[in-house]
PDB file of C-alpha atoms in Angstrom:
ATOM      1  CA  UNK A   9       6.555  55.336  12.835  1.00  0.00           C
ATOM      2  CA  UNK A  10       3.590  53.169  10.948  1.00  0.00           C
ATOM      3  CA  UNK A  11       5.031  49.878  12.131  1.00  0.00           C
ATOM      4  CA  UNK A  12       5.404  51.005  15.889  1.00  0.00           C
ATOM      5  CA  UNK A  13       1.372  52.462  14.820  1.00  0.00           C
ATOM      6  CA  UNK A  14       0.746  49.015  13.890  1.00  0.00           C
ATOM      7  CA  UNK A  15       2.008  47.345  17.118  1.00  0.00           C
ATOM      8  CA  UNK A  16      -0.330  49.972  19.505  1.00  0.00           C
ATOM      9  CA  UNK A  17      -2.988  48.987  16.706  1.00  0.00           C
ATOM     10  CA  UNK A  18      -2.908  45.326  17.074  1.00  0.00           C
ATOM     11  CA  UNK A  19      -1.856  45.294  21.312  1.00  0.00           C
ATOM     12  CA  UNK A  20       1.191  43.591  19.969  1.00  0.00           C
ATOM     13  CA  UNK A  21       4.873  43.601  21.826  1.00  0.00           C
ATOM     14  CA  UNK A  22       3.348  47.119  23.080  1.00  0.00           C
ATOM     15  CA  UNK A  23      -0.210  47.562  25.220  1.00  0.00           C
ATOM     16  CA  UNK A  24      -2.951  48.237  22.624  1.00  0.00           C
ATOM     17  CA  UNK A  25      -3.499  52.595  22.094  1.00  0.00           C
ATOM     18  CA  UNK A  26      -5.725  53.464  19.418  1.00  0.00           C
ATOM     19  CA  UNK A  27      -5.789  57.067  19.911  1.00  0.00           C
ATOM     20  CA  UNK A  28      -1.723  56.517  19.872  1.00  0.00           C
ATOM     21  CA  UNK A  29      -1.749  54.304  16.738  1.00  0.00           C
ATOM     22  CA  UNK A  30      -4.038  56.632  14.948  1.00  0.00           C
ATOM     23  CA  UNK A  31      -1.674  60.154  15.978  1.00  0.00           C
ATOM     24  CA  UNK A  32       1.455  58.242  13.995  1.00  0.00           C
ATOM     25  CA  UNK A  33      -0.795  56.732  11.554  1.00  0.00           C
ATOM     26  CA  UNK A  34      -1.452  60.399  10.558  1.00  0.00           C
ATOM     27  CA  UNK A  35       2.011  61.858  10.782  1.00  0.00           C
ATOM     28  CA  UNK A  36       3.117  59.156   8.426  1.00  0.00           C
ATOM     29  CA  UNK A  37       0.034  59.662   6.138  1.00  0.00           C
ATOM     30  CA  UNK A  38       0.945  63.490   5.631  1.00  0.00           C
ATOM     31  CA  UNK A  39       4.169  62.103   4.294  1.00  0.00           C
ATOM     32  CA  UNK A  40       1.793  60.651   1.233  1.00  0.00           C
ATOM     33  CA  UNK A  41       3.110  56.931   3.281  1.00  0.00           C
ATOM     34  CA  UNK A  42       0.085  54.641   1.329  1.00  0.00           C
ATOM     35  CA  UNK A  43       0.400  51.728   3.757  1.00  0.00           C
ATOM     36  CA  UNK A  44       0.138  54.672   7.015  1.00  0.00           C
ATOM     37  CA  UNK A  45      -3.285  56.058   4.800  1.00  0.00           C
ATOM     38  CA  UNK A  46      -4.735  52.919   4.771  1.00  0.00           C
ATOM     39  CA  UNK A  47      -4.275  52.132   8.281  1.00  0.00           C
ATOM     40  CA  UNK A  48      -5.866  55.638   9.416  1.00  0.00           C
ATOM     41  CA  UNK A  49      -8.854  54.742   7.001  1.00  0.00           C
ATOM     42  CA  UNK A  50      -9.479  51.518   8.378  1.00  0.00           C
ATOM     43  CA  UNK A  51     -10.003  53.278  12.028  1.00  0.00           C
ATOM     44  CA  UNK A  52     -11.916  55.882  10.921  1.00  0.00           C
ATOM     45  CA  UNK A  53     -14.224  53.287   9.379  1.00  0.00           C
ATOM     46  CA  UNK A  54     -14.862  51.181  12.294  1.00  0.00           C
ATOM     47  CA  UNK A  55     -14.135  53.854  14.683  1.00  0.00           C
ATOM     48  CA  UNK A  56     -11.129  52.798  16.359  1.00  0.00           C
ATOM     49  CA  UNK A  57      -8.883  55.441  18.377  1.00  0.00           C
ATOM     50  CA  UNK A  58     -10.545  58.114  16.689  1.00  0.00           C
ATOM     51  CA  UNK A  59     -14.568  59.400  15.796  1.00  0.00           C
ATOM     52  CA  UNK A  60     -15.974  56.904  13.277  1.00  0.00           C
ATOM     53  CA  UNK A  61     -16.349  58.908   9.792  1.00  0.00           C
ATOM     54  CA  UNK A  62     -16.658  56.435   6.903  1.00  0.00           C
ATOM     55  CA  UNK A  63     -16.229  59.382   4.660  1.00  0.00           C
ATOM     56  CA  UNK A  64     -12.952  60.529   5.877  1.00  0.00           C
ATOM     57  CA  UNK A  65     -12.501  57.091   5.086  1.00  0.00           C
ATOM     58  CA  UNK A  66     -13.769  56.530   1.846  1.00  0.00           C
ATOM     59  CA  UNK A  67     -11.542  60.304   1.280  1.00  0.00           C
ATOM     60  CA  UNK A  68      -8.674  58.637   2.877  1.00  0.00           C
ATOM     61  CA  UNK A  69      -8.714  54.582   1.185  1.00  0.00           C
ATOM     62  CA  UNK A  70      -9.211  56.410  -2.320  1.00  0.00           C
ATOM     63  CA  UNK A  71      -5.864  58.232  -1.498  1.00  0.00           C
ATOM     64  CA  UNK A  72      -3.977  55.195  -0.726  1.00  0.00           C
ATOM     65  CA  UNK A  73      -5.590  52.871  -3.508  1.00  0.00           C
ATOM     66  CA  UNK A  74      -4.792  55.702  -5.775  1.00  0.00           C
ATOM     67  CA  UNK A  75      -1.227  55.258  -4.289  1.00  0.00           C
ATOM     68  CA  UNK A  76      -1.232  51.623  -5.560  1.00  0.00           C
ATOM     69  CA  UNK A  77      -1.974  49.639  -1.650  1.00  0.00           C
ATOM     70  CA  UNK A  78      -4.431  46.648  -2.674  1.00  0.00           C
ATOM     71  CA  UNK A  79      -6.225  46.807   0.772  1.00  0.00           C
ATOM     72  CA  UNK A  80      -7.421  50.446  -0.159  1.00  0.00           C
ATOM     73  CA  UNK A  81      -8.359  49.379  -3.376  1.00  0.00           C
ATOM     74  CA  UNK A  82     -10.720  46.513  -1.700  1.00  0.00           C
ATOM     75  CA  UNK A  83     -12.179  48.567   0.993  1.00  0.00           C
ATOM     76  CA  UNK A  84     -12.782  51.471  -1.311  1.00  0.00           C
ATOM     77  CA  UNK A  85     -14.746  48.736  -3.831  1.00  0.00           C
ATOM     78  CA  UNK A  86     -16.632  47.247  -0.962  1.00  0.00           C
ATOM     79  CA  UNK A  87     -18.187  51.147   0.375  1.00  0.00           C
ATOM     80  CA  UNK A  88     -18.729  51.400  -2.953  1.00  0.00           C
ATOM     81  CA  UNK A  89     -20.403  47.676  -3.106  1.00  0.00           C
ATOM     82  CA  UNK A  90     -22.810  48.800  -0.015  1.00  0.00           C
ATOM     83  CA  UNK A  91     -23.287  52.474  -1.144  1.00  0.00           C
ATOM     84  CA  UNK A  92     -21.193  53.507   2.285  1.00  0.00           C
ATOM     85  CA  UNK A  93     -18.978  55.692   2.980  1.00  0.00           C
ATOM     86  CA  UNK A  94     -20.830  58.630   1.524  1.00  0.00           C
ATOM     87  CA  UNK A  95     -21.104  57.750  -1.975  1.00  0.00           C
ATOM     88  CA  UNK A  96     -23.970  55.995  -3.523  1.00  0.00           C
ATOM     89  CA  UNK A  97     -24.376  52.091  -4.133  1.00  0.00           C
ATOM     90  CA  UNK A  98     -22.126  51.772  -7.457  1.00  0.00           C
ATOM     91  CA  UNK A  99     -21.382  48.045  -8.503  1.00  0.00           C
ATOM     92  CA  UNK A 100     -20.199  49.062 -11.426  1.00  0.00           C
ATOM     93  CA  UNK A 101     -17.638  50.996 -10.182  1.00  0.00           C
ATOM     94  CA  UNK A 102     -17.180  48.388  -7.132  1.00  0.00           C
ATOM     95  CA  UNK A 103     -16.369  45.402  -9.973  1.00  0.00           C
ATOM     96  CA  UNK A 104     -13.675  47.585 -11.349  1.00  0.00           C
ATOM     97  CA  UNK A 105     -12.261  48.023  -8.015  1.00  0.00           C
ATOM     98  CA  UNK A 106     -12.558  44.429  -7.272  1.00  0.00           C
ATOM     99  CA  UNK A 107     -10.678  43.751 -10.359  1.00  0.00           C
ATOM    100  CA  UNK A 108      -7.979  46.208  -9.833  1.00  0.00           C
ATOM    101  CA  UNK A 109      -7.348  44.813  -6.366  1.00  0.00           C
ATOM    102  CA  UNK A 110      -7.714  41.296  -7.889  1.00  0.00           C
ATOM    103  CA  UNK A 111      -4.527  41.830 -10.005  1.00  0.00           C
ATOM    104  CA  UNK A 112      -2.582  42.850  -7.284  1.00  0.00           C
ATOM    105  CA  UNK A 113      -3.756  39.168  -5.650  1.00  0.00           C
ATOM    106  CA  UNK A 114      -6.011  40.454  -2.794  1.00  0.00           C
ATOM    107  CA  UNK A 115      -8.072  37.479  -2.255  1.00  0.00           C
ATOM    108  CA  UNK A 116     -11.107  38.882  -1.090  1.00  0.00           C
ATOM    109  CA  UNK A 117     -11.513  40.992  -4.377  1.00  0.00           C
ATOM    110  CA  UNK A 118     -11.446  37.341  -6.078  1.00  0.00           C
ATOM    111  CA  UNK A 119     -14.098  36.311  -4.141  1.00  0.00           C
ATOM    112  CA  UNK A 120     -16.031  39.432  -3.974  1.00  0.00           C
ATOM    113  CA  UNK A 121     -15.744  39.850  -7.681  1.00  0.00           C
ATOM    114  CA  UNK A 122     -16.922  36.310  -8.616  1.00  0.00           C
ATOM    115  CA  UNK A 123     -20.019  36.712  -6.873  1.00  0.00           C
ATOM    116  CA  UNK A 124     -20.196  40.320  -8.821  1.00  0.00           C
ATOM    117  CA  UNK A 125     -19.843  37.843 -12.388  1.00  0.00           C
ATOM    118  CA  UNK A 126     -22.000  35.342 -10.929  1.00  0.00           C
ATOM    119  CA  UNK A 127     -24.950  37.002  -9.890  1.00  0.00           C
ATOM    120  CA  UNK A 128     -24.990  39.341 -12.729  1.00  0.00           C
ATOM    121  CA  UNK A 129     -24.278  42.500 -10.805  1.00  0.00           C
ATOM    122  CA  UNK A 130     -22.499  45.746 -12.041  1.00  0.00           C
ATOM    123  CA  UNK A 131     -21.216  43.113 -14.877  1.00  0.00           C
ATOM    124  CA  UNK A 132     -22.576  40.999 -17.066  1.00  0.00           C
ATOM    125  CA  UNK A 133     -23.586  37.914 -15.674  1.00  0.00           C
ATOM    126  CA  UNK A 134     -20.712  35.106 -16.890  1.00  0.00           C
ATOM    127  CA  UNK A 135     -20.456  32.513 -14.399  1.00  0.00           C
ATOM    128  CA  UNK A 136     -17.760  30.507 -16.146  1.00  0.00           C
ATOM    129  CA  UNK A 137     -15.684  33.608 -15.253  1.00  0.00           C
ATOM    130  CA  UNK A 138     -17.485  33.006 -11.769  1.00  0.00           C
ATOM    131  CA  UNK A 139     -16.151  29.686 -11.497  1.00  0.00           C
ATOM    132  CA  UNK A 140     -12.742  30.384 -12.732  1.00  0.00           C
ATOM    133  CA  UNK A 141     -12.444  33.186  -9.379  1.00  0.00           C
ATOM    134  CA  UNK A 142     -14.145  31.027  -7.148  1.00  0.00           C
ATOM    135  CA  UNK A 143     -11.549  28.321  -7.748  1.00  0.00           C
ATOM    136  CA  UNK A 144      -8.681  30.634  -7.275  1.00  0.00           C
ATOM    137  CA  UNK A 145      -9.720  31.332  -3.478  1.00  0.00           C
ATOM    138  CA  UNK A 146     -10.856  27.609  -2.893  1.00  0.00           C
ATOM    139  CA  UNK A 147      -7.324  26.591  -3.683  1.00  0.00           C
ATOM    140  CA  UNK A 148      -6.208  28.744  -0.924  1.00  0.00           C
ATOM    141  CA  UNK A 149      -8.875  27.479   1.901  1.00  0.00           C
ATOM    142  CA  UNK A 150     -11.671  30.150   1.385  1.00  0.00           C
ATOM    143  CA  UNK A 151     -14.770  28.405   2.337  1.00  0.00           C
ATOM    144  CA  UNK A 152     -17.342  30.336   1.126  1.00  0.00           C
ATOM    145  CA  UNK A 153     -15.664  30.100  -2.289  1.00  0.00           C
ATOM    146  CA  UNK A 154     -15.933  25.798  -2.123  1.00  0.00           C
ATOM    147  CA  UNK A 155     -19.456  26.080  -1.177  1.00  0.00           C
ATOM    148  CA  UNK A 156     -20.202  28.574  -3.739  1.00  0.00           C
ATOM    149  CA  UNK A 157     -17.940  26.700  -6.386  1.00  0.00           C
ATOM    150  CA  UNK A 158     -19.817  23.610  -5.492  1.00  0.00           C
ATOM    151  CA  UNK A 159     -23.506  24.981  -6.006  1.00  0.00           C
ATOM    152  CA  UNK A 160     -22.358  26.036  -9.810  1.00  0.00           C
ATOM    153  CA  UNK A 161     -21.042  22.224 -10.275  1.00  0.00           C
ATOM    154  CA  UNK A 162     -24.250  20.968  -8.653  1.00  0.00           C
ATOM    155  CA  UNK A 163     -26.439  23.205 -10.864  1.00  0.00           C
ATOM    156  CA  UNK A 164     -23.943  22.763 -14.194  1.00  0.00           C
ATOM    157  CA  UNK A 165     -24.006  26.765 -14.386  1.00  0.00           C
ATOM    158  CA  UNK A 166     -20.927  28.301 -16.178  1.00  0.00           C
ATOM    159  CA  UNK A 167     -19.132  24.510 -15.622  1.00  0.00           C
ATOM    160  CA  UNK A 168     -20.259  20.795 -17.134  1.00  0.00           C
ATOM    161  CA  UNK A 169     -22.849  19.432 -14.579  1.00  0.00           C
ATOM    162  CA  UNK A 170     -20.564  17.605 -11.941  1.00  0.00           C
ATOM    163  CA  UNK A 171     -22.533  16.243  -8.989  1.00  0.00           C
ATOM    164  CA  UNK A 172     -19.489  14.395  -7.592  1.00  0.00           C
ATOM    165  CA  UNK A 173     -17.657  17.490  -7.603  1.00  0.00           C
ATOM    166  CA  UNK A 174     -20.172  19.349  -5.998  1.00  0.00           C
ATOM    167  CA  UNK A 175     -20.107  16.776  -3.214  1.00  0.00           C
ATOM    168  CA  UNK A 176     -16.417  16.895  -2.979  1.00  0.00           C
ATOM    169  CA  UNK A 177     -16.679  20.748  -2.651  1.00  0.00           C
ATOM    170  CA  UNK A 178     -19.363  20.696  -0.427  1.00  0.00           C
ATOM    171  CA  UNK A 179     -17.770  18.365   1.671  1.00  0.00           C
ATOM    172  CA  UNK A 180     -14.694  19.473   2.076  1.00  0.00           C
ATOM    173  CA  UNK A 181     -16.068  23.087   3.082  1.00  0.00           C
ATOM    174  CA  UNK A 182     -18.140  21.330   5.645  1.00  0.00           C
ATOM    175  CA  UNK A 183     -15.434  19.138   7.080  1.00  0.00           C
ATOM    176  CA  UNK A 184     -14.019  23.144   8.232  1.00  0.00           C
ATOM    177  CA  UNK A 185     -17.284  23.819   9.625  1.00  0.00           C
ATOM    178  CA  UNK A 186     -19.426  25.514   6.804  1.00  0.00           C
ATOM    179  CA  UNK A 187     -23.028  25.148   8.235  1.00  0.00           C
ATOM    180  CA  UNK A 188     -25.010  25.648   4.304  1.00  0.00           C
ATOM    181  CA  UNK A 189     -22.240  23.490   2.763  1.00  0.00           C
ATOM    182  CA  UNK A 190     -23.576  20.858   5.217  1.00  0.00           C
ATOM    183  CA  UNK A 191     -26.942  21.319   4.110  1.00  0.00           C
ATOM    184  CA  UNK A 192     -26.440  20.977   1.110  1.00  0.00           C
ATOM    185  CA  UNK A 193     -24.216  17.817   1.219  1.00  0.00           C
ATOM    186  CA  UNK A 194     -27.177  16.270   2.837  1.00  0.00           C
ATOM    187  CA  UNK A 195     -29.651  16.573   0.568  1.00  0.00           C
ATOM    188  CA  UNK A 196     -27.130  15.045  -2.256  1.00  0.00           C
ATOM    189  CA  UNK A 197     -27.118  12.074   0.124  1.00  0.00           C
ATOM    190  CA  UNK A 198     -31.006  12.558   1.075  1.00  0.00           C
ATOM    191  CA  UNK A 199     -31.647  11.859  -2.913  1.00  0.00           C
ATOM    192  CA  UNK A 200     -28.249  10.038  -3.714  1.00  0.00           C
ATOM    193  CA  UNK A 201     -26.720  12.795  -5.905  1.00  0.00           C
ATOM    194  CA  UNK A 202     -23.138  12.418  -6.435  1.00  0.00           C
ATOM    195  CA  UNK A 203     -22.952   9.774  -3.888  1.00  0.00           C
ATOM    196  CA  UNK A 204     -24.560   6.264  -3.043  1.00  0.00           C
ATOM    197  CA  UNK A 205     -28.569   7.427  -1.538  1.00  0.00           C
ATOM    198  CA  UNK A 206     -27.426   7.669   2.505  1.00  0.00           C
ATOM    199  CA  UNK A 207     -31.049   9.163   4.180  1.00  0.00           C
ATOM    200  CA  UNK A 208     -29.049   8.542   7.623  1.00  0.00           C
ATOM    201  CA  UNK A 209     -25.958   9.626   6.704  1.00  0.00           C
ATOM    202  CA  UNK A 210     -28.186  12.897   5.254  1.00  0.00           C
ATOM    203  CA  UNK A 211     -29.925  13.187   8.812  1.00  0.00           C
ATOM    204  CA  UNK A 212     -26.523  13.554  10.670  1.00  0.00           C
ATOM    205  CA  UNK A 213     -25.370  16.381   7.798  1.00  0.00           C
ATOM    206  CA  UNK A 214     -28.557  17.963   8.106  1.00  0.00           C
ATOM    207  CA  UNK A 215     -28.088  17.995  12.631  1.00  0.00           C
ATOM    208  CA  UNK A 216     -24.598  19.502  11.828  1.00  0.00           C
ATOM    209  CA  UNK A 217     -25.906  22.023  10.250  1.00  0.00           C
ATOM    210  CA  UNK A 218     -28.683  23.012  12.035  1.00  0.00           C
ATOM    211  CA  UNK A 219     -26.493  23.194  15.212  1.00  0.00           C
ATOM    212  CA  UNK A 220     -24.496  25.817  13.244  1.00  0.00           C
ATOM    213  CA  UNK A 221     -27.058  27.794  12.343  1.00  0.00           C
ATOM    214  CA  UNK A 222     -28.409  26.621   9.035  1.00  0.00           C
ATOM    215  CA  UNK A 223     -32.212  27.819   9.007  1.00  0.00           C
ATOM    216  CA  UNK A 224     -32.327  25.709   5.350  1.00  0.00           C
ATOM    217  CA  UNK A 225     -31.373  22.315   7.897  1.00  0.00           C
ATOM    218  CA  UNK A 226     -33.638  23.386  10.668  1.00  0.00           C
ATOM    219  CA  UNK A 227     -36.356  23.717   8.305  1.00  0.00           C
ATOM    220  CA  UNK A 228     -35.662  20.189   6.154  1.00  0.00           C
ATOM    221  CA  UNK A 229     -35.480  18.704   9.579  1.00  0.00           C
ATOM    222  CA  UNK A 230     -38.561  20.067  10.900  1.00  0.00           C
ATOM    223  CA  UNK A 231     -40.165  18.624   7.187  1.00  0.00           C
ATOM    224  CA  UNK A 232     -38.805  15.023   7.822  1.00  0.00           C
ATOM    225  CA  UNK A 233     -40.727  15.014  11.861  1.00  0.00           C
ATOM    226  CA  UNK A 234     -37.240  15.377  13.719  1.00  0.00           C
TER     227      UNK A 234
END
């Protein structure tokens, strides 16, 4: 019943039905089916098939997380993260939710926790910890997580100061299209950081960037007259 729920979820081997996914979705949540509670919860919170009501599914993603689904865990962490859902901003309470999704190897809790550790929020601030999380998810493509990784090299916070890693990092996020990792590539090259001093190698970073949406490269442009 879930996986056919799935299929009229998704529009796949069957025409897309919301309404349809989210009537089996619910008979297979009232038989306490975790993965069929999570699925209802994640149309009542963006209001897919049914009304949106992000406390039905704050109600219904603390259910299923408390059923053991990773997912639930996550979501439930970030309404908590954003003070959504009904219940009041609680990073506290979101970092042990990231963490208890983290063990189960949801990716995004990684992530989401290591910016938790490395800003200082809801935990104390330990950016070696930081680092350790970011790397997890960088191995596995997440570009935020190089770019982020990268600025704690480049700054020598929680990790030994490593400009040529930075650039590597930064690099290789911007290769896949990350507009701030481009930005800030360039301005290692601007000032030869990490890498031989490249001012036109810099400018083309710095038009990459801009061209995906980096205010921080429209702005150095605008500074150097282009």
């Amino acid at each position: 019943m879930c996986n056919v729920g799935v299929l009229l979820q998704r529009g796949e081997a069957l025409p897309q039905d919301l309404p349809r996914a989210a009537c089996l979705f619910r008979k297979a949540a009232d038989s306490g089916y975790a993965p069929a509670v999570y699925n209802l919860a994640v149309l009542y919170d963006n209001g897919e098939g049914v009304e949106k009501n992000t406390t039905e599914a704050f109600r219904l993603y603390q259910q299923a997380s408390d059923a053991g689904h990773a997912g639930a865990t996550f979501n439930l962490a970030v309404l908590y993260d954003r003070g959504e859902g009904g219940v009041q901003q609680d990073l506290q309470r979101a970092a042990q939710l990231y963490q208890r999704a983290a063990d189960s190897g949801n990716q995004d809790a990684i992530y989401n926790l290591a910016n938790l550790f490395d800003r200082g929020e809801g935990v104390e601030q330990d950016q070696k910890r930081a680092a350790v999380l970011y790397q997890k998810v960088a191995d596995g493509g997440d570009l935020d997580a190089m770019y982020n990784l990268g600025g704690l090299y480049e700054g020598g916070e929680g990790v030994s100061l490593d400009l040529r890693r930075a650039a590597l990092l930064y690099q290789q996020a911007a290769d896949a299209g990350h507009a701030a990792a481009a930005n800030s590539l360039a301005l290692l090259y601007q000032w030869g950081q990490g890498m031989a001093l490249d001012p036109r190698h810099a400018w083309r970073l710095l038009r990459l960037a801009a061209d995906n949406g980096s205010k921080p490269a429209k702005r150095s442009l605008k500074e150097i007259g282009v």
